[in-house]
């Protein structure tokens, strides 16, 4: 079966996708894509605040995928997880959106969903308080950050973050996160 790029391009355009990347995320790829995102948004006269928020959410989402992949590099599923990343930036009637997805191990879903449910339930004032409280906490050894990424995305978003999990088999699921700015 031959890939029909014309059909793929039309499908992406129908969804409002402006920029898309699928594959393994490295720091270099994230930086290059980040530059491309910023330059693209500048060429279409996007308001500076929107450009900054799209860029910031893009960086958080792709860093989360990269960090999770690195964390799982020793797992038997490590390569499959590392190669499953995808990010799309687009525009719809609701504004710009940044969607990302990757495979996660089912054993990690409960903690992820618990955290997301807490964040999605908060208004802007609650998110601001949670962000400040999280900043005061010590960074635990072996973690990849202070745990601010999801909170920061929710603070920048114009509406609550949307996420979904689709079970692929008894070991893994596909996690999708979408933010509107």
PDB file of C-alpha atoms in Angstrom:
ATOM      1  CA  UNK A   1       0.000   0.000   0.000  1.00  0.00           C
ATOM      2  CA  UNK A   2       1.414   3.349  -1.016  1.00  0.00           C
ATOM      3  CA  UNK A   3       1.032   6.373   1.245  1.00  0.00           C
ATOM      4  CA  UNK A   4      -1.113   9.018  -0.385  1.00  0.00           C
ATOM      5  CA  UNK A   5       0.334  12.272   0.933  1.00  0.00           C
ATOM      6  CA  UNK A   6      -2.331  14.339  -0.814  1.00  0.00           C
ATOM      7  CA  UNK A   7      -5.061  12.552   1.150  1.00  0.00           C
ATOM      8  CA  UNK A   8      -3.052  12.859   4.369  1.00  0.00           C
ATOM      9  CA  UNK A   9      -2.556  16.592   3.789  1.00  0.00           C
ATOM     10  CA  UNK A  10      -6.277  17.111   3.089  1.00  0.00           C
ATOM     11  CA  UNK A  11      -7.217  15.178   6.233  1.00  0.00           C
ATOM     12  CA  UNK A  12      -4.837  17.257   8.367  1.00  0.00           C
ATOM     13  CA  UNK A  13      -6.203  20.456   6.838  1.00  0.00           C
ATOM     14  CA  UNK A  14      -9.778  19.326   7.552  1.00  0.00           C
ATOM     15  CA  UNK A  15      -8.808  19.033  11.222  1.00  0.00           C
ATOM     16  CA  UNK A  16      -7.172  22.468  11.126  1.00  0.00           C
ATOM     17  CA  UNK A  17      -3.667  21.070  11.632  1.00  0.00           C
ATOM     18  CA  UNK A  18      -0.955  23.558  10.686  1.00  0.00           C
ATOM     19  CA  UNK A  19       2.150  21.730  11.980  1.00  0.00           C
ATOM     20  CA  UNK A  20       2.559  18.044  12.791  1.00  0.00           C
ATOM     21  CA  UNK A  21       5.401  15.767  13.889  1.00  0.00           C
ATOM     22  CA  UNK A  22       5.302  12.061  14.628  1.00  0.00           C
ATOM     23  CA  UNK A  23       8.168   9.963  15.916  1.00  0.00           C
ATOM     24  CA  UNK A  24      10.917   9.955  18.525  1.00  0.00           C
ATOM     25  CA  UNK A  25      11.358  13.243  20.378  1.00  0.00           C
ATOM     26  CA  UNK A  26      14.886  14.334  21.208  1.00  0.00           C
ATOM     27  CA  UNK A  27      15.935  17.648  22.703  1.00  0.00           C
ATOM     28  CA  UNK A  28      17.328  18.711  19.319  1.00  0.00           C
ATOM     29  CA  UNK A  29      14.096  17.870  17.505  1.00  0.00           C
ATOM     30  CA  UNK A  30      12.042  19.723  20.119  1.00  0.00           C
ATOM     31  CA  UNK A  31      14.253  22.809  19.760  1.00  0.00           C
ATOM     32  CA  UNK A  32      14.122  22.760  15.944  1.00  0.00           C
ATOM     33  CA  UNK A  33      10.362  22.229  15.898  1.00  0.00           C
ATOM     34  CA  UNK A  34       9.951  24.957  18.518  1.00  0.00           C
ATOM     35  CA  UNK A  35      11.824  27.413  16.304  1.00  0.00           C
ATOM     36  CA  UNK A  36       9.694  26.386  13.334  1.00  0.00           C
ATOM     37  CA  UNK A  37       6.487  26.820  15.351  1.00  0.00           C
ATOM     38  CA  UNK A  38       7.487  30.289  16.509  1.00  0.00           C
ATOM     39  CA  UNK A  39       8.535  31.393  13.008  1.00  0.00           C
ATOM     40  CA  UNK A  40       5.368  29.998  11.442  1.00  0.00           C
ATOM     41  CA  UNK A  41       3.129  31.813  13.928  1.00  0.00           C
ATOM     42  CA  UNK A  42       5.025  35.051  13.326  1.00  0.00           C
ATOM     43  CA  UNK A  43       4.501  34.760   9.553  1.00  0.00           C
ATOM     44  CA  UNK A  44       0.727  34.491   9.954  1.00  0.00           C
ATOM     45  CA  UNK A  45       0.577  37.559  12.221  1.00  0.00           C
ATOM     46  CA  UNK A  46      -0.449  35.688  15.348  1.00  0.00           C
ATOM     47  CA  UNK A  47      -0.755  37.969  18.389  1.00  0.00           C
ATOM     48  CA  UNK A  48       2.440  37.834  20.458  1.00  0.00           C
ATOM     49  CA  UNK A  49       0.669  36.443  23.545  1.00  0.00           C
ATOM     50  CA  UNK A  50      -0.915  33.618  21.506  1.00  0.00           C
ATOM     51  CA  UNK A  51       2.449  32.830  19.911  1.00  0.00           C
ATOM     52  CA  UNK A  52       4.091  32.641  23.317  1.00  0.00           C
ATOM     53  CA  UNK A  53       1.332  30.443  24.793  1.00  0.00           C
ATOM     54  CA  UNK A  54       1.266  28.054  21.814  1.00  0.00           C
ATOM     55  CA  UNK A  55       5.051  27.780  21.969  1.00  0.00           C
ATOM     56  CA  UNK A  56       5.082  27.215  25.756  1.00  0.00           C
ATOM     57  CA  UNK A  57       2.383  24.519  25.631  1.00  0.00           C
ATOM     58  CA  UNK A  58       4.111  22.848  22.667  1.00  0.00           C
ATOM     59  CA  UNK A  59       7.389  22.732  24.631  1.00  0.00           C
ATOM     60  CA  UNK A  60       5.676  21.302  27.741  1.00  0.00           C
ATOM     61  CA  UNK A  61       3.852  18.616  25.771  1.00  0.00           C
ATOM     62  CA  UNK A  62       6.890  17.495  23.793  1.00  0.00           C
ATOM     63  CA  UNK A  63       9.139  17.568  26.879  1.00  0.00           C
ATOM     64  CA  UNK A  64       6.608  15.369  28.690  1.00  0.00           C
ATOM     65  CA  UNK A  65       6.738  12.831  25.857  1.00  0.00           C
ATOM     66  CA  UNK A  66      10.549  12.908  25.743  1.00  0.00           C
ATOM     67  CA  UNK A  67      10.880  12.623  29.528  1.00  0.00           C
ATOM     68  CA  UNK A  68       8.419   9.729  29.735  1.00  0.00           C
ATOM     69  CA  UNK A  69      10.277   7.955  26.924  1.00  0.00           C
ATOM     70  CA  UNK A  70      13.577   8.413  28.741  1.00  0.00           C
ATOM     71  CA  UNK A  71      12.034   7.150  31.975  1.00  0.00           C
ATOM     72  CA  UNK A  72      10.847   4.009  30.166  1.00  0.00           C
ATOM     73  CA  UNK A  73      14.034   3.441  28.143  1.00  0.00           C
ATOM     74  CA  UNK A  74      14.936   0.356  30.214  1.00  0.00           C
ATOM     75  CA  UNK A  75      11.481  -1.158  29.869  1.00  0.00           C
ATOM     76  CA  UNK A  76      10.816  -3.963  27.363  1.00  0.00           C
ATOM     77  CA  UNK A  77       8.368  -1.498  25.789  1.00  0.00           C
ATOM     78  CA  UNK A  78      10.885   1.364  25.768  1.00  0.00           C
ATOM     79  CA  UNK A  79      11.460   1.575  22.005  1.00  0.00           C
ATOM     80  CA  UNK A  80       7.766   1.302  21.233  1.00  0.00           C
ATOM     81  CA  UNK A  81       6.999   4.093  23.719  1.00  0.00           C
ATOM     82  CA  UNK A  82       9.843   6.295  22.416  1.00  0.00           C
ATOM     83  CA  UNK A  83       8.680   5.987  18.798  1.00  0.00           C
ATOM     84  CA  UNK A  84       4.989   6.638  19.568  1.00  0.00           C
ATOM     85  CA  UNK A  85       5.104  10.396  20.113  1.00  0.00           C
ATOM     86  CA  UNK A  86       3.031  12.791  18.056  1.00  0.00           C
ATOM     87  CA  UNK A  87       2.247  16.482  18.316  1.00  0.00           C
ATOM     88  CA  UNK A  88      -0.043  18.654  16.206  1.00  0.00           C
ATOM     89  CA  UNK A  89      -0.626  22.384  16.293  1.00  0.00           C
ATOM     90  CA  UNK A  90      -3.662  23.766  14.584  1.00  0.00           C
ATOM     91  CA  UNK A  91      -6.341  26.387  14.525  1.00  0.00           C
ATOM     92  CA  UNK A  92     -10.083  26.033  14.859  1.00  0.00           C
ATOM     93  CA  UNK A  93     -13.000  28.319  15.654  1.00  0.00           C
ATOM     94  CA  UNK A  94     -12.079  27.980  19.362  1.00  0.00           C
ATOM     95  CA  UNK A  95      -8.521  29.227  18.762  1.00  0.00           C
ATOM     96  CA  UNK A  96      -5.142  27.571  18.455  1.00  0.00           C
ATOM     97  CA  UNK A  97      -4.827  24.036  19.755  1.00  0.00           C
ATOM     98  CA  UNK A  98      -1.860  21.903  20.658  1.00  0.00           C
ATOM     99  CA  UNK A  99      -2.477  18.147  20.779  1.00  0.00           C
ATOM    100  CA  UNK A 100       0.028  15.507  21.707  1.00  0.00           C
ATOM    101  CA  UNK A 101      -0.054  11.787  22.202  1.00  0.00           C
ATOM    102  CA  UNK A 102       2.105   8.835  23.093  1.00  0.00           C
ATOM    103  CA  UNK A 103       1.941   5.305  24.372  1.00  0.00           C
ATOM    104  CA  UNK A 104       1.939   4.918  28.154  1.00  0.00           C
ATOM    105  CA  UNK A 105       2.196   1.796  30.259  1.00  0.00           C
ATOM    106  CA  UNK A 106      -1.129   0.912  31.862  1.00  0.00           C
ATOM    107  CA  UNK A 107       0.547   0.759  35.271  1.00  0.00           C
ATOM    108  CA  UNK A 108       1.151   4.540  35.008  1.00  0.00           C
ATOM    109  CA  UNK A 109      -2.401   5.515  34.071  1.00  0.00           C
ATOM    110  CA  UNK A 110      -3.887   5.833  37.558  1.00  0.00           C
ATOM    111  CA  UNK A 111      -1.364   8.443  38.723  1.00  0.00           C
ATOM    112  CA  UNK A 112      -1.646  10.353  35.427  1.00  0.00           C
ATOM    113  CA  UNK A 113      -5.446  10.402  35.492  1.00  0.00           C
ATOM    114  CA  UNK A 114      -5.555  11.398  39.156  1.00  0.00           C
ATOM    115  CA  UNK A 115      -3.275  14.358  38.446  1.00  0.00           C
ATOM    116  CA  UNK A 116      -5.203  15.421  35.335  1.00  0.00           C
ATOM    117  CA  UNK A 117      -8.607  15.165  37.026  1.00  0.00           C
ATOM    118  CA  UNK A 118      -7.358  17.451  39.795  1.00  0.00           C
ATOM    119  CA  UNK A 119      -5.989  20.000  37.314  1.00  0.00           C
ATOM    120  CA  UNK A 120      -9.025  19.953  35.000  1.00  0.00           C
ATOM    121  CA  UNK A 121     -11.365  20.527  37.948  1.00  0.00           C
ATOM    122  CA  UNK A 122      -9.699  23.812  38.957  1.00  0.00           C
ATOM    123  CA  UNK A 123     -10.496  27.342  37.827  1.00  0.00           C
ATOM    124  CA  UNK A 124      -7.754  29.912  37.081  1.00  0.00           C
ATOM    125  CA  UNK A 125      -7.423  30.923  40.758  1.00  0.00           C
ATOM    126  CA  UNK A 126      -7.187  27.281  41.838  1.00  0.00           C
ATOM    127  CA  UNK A 127      -4.556  26.605  39.181  1.00  0.00           C
ATOM    128  CA  UNK A 128      -2.542  29.611  40.330  1.00  0.00           C
ATOM    129  CA  UNK A 129      -2.641  28.338  43.943  1.00  0.00           C
ATOM    130  CA  UNK A 130      -1.713  24.783  42.899  1.00  0.00           C
ATOM    131  CA  UNK A 131       1.186  26.152  40.828  1.00  0.00           C
ATOM    132  CA  UNK A 132       2.498  28.177  43.790  1.00  0.00           C
ATOM    133  CA  UNK A 133       2.105  25.224  46.159  1.00  0.00           C
ATOM    134  CA  UNK A 134       3.943  22.934  43.730  1.00  0.00           C
ATOM    135  CA  UNK A 135       6.789  25.468  43.399  1.00  0.00           C
ATOM    136  CA  UNK A 136       7.375  25.252  47.159  1.00  0.00           C
ATOM    137  CA  UNK A 137       7.815  21.463  47.108  1.00  0.00           C
ATOM    138  CA  UNK A 138      11.222  19.835  46.893  1.00  0.00           C
ATOM    139  CA  UNK A 139      12.101  18.094  43.645  1.00  0.00           C
ATOM    140  CA  UNK A 140      12.330  14.400  44.393  1.00  0.00           C
ATOM    141  CA  UNK A 141      15.425  12.462  43.305  1.00  0.00           C
ATOM    142  CA  UNK A 142      14.865  10.583  40.063  1.00  0.00           C
ATOM    143  CA  UNK A 143      12.094  12.864  38.824  1.00  0.00           C
ATOM    144  CA  UNK A 144      12.354  14.899  35.636  1.00  0.00           C
ATOM    145  CA  UNK A 145      11.066  18.177  37.035  1.00  0.00           C
ATOM    146  CA  UNK A 146       9.025  19.998  39.602  1.00  0.00           C
ATOM    147  CA  UNK A 147       5.671  18.722  38.311  1.00  0.00           C
ATOM    148  CA  UNK A 148       4.638  22.114  36.975  1.00  0.00           C
ATOM    149  CA  UNK A 149       4.182  21.265  33.280  1.00  0.00           C
ATOM    150  CA  UNK A 150       0.553  20.135  33.298  1.00  0.00           C
ATOM    151  CA  UNK A 151      -0.425  22.939  35.666  1.00  0.00           C
ATOM    152  CA  UNK A 152       1.327  25.518  33.486  1.00  0.00           C
ATOM    153  CA  UNK A 153      -0.435  24.212  30.372  1.00  0.00           C
ATOM    154  CA  UNK A 154      -3.800  24.447  32.133  1.00  0.00           C
ATOM    155  CA  UNK A 155      -3.014  28.006  33.261  1.00  0.00           C
ATOM    156  CA  UNK A 156      -2.189  29.074  29.695  1.00  0.00           C
ATOM    157  CA  UNK A 157      -5.173  27.287  28.161  1.00  0.00           C
ATOM    158  CA  UNK A 158      -8.335  29.212  27.307  1.00  0.00           C
ATOM    159  CA  UNK A 159     -10.460  26.247  28.407  1.00  0.00           C
ATOM    160  CA  UNK A 160      -9.884  23.080  30.461  1.00  0.00           C
ATOM    161  CA  UNK A 161      -7.349  20.600  29.141  1.00  0.00           C
ATOM    162  CA  UNK A 162      -8.899  17.637  27.344  1.00  0.00           C
ATOM    163  CA  UNK A 163      -7.343  14.193  27.573  1.00  0.00           C
ATOM    164  CA  UNK A 164      -8.169  10.661  26.560  1.00  0.00           C
ATOM    165  CA  UNK A 165      -6.737   7.203  27.033  1.00  0.00           C
ATOM    166  CA  UNK A 166      -7.334   4.366  24.586  1.00  0.00           C
ATOM    167  CA  UNK A 167      -6.297   0.921  25.768  1.00  0.00           C
ATOM    168  CA  UNK A 168      -4.233  -0.801  23.080  1.00  0.00           C
ATOM    169  CA  UNK A 169      -3.662  -4.041  25.002  1.00  0.00           C
ATOM    170  CA  UNK A 170      -3.202  -5.274  28.584  1.00  0.00           C
ATOM    171  CA  UNK A 171       0.156  -3.475  28.901  1.00  0.00           C
ATOM    172  CA  UNK A 172      -0.236  -0.151  27.104  1.00  0.00           C
ATOM    173  CA  UNK A 173      -2.648   2.629  26.223  1.00  0.00           C
ATOM    174  CA  UNK A 174      -2.437   5.666  23.964  1.00  0.00           C
ATOM    175  CA  UNK A 175      -2.633   8.957  25.870  1.00  0.00           C
ATOM    176  CA  UNK A 176      -3.778  12.146  24.129  1.00  0.00           C
ATOM    177  CA  UNK A 177      -3.704  15.653  25.607  1.00  0.00           C
ATOM    178  CA  UNK A 178      -5.231  18.737  23.968  1.00  0.00           C
ATOM    179  CA  UNK A 179      -4.950  22.374  25.033  1.00  0.00           C
ATOM    180  CA  UNK A 180      -6.611  25.420  23.471  1.00  0.00           C
ATOM    181  CA  UNK A 181      -4.951  28.831  23.761  1.00  0.00           C
TER     182      UNK A 181
END
